[in-house]
CSV table of C-alpha atoms in Angstrom, one decimal:
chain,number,residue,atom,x,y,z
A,1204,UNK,CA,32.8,4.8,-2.9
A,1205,UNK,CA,34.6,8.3,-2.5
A,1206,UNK,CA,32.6,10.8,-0.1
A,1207,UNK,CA,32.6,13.0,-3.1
A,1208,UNK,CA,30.8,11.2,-4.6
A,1209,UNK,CA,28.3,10.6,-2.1
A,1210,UNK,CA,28.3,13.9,-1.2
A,1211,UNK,CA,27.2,15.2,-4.7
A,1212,UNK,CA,24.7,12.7,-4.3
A,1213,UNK,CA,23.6,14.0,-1.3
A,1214,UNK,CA,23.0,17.8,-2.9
A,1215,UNK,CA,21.0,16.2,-5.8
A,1216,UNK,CA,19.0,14.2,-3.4
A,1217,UNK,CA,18.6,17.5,-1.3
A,1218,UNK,CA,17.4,19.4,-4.1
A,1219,UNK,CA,15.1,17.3,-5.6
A,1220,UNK,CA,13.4,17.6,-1.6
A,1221,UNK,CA,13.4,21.0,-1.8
A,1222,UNK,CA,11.8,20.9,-5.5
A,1223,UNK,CA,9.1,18.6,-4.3
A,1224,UNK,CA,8.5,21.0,-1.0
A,1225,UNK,CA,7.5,23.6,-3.7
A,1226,UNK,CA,5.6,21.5,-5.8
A,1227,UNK,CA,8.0,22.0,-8.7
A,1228,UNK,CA,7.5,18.6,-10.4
A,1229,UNK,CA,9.9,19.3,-13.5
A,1230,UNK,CA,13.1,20.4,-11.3
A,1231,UNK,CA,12.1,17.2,-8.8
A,1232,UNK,CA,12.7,15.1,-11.7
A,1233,UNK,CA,15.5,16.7,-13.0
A,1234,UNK,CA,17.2,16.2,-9.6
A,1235,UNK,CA,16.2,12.9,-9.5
A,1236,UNK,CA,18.4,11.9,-12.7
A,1237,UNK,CA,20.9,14.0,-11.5
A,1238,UNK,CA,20.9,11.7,-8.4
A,1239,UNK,CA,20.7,8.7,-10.6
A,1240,UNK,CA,23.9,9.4,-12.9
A,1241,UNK,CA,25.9,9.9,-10.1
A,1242,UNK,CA,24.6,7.5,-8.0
A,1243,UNK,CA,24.5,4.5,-11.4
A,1244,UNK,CA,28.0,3.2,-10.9
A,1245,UNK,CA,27.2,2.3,-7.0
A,1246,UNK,CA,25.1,-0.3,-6.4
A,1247,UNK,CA,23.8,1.1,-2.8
A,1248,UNK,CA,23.2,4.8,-4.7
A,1249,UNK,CA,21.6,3.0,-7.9
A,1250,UNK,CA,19.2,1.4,-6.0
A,1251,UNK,CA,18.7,4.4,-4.0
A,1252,UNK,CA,17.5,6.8,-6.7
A,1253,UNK,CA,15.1,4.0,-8.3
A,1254,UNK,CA,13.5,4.0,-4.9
A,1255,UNK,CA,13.7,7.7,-4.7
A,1256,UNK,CA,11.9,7.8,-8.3
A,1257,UNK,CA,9.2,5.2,-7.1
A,1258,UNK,CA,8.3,7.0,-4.5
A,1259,UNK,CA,8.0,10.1,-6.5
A,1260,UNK,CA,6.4,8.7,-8.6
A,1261,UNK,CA,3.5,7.1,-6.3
A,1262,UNK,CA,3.2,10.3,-4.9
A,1263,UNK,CA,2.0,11.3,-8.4
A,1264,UNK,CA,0.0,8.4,-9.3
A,1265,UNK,CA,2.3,8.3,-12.2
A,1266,UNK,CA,1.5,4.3,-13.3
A,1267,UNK,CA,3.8,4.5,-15.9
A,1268,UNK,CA,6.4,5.4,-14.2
A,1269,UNK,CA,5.4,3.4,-11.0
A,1270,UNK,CA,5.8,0.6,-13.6
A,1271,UNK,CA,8.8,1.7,-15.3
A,1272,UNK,CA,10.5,1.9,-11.5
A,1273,UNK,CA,9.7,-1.0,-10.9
A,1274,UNK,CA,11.3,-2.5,-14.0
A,1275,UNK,CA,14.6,-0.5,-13.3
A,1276,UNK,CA,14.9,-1.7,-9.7
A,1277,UNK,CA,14.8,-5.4,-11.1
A,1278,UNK,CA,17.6,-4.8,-13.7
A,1279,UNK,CA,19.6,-2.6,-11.7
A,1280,UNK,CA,21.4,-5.0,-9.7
A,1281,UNK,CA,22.1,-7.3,-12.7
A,1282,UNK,CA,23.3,-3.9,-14.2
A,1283,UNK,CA,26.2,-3.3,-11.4
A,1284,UNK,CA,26.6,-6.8,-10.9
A,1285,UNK,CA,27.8,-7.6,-15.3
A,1286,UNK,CA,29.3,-3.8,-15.4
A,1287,UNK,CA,26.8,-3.5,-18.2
A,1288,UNK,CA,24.6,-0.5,-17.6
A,1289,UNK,CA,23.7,2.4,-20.1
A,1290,UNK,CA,25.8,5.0,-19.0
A,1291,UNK,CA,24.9,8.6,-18.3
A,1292,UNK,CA,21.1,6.8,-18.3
A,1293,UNK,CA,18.3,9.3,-16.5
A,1294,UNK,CA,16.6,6.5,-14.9
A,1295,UNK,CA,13.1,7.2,-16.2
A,1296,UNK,CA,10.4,5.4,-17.7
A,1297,UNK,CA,9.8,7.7,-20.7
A,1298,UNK,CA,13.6,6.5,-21.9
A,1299,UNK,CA,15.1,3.3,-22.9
A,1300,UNK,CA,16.6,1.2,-19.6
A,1301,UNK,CA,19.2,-0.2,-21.7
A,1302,UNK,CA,20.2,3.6,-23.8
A,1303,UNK,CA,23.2,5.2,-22.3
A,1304,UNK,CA,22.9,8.8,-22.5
A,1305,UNK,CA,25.6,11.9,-22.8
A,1306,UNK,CA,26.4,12.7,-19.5
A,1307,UNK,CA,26.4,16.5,-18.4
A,1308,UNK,CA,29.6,18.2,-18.4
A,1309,UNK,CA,29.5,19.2,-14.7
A,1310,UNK,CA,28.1,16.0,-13.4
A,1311,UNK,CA,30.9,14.2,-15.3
A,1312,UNK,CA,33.6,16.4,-13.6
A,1313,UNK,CA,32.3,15.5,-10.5
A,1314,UNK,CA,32.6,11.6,-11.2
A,1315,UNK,CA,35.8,12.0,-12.4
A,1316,UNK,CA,37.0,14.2,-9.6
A,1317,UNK,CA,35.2,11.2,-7.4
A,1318,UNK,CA,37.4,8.4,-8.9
A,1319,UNK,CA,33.9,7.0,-9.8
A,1320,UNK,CA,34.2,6.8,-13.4
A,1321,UNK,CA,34.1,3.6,-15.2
């Protein structure tokens, strides 16, 4: 993994905190996928944001995303492991865990410029 990448990561991760701090649910979620499509194609960052959304989403008494979490941190290592894992994906329960998504033009720069692509 490129420091980069991790790095960009890091900033999502750090903004979804900040979000939270100020009780701005939508933008904590937002960050959270943020964190999640860069973090997808590493296994240690995958599983990461999945834990990051659980928690989140305890926090919240959110049970169908609790559930969906839960779902997402069982398939995610069988997802790095096969290569086969819906790019570009969000990481929430209210989409598909198997429908790879467009990926936003500056996150995908940021990938690219991270030698993390696929």
């Amino acid at each position: 993994m490129t420091a980069t990448l991790e790095i960009a990561y890091a900033n999502e991760i750090a903004a979804y905190r900040e979000a939270r701090t100020a009780n701005e649910k939508q933008r904590a979620w937002h960050r959270l996928e943020r964190a999640h499509i860069l973090g997808q194609l590493r296994f240690g960052l995958h599983i990461r944001s999945h834990l990051q959304m659980l928690g989140f989403a305890v926090a919240l008494r959110d049970g169908r995303e609790i559930f969906g979490q839960l779902g997402r941190l069982a398939l995610a290592p069988l997802g790095n492991l096969t290569g086969r894992l819906p790019i570009g994906n969000t990481g929430r329960a209210h989409v598909s865990a198997f429908m790879p998504m467009e990926i936003p033009e500056e996150l995908q720069r940021q990938i690219i410029d991270a030698g993390a692509e696929n």
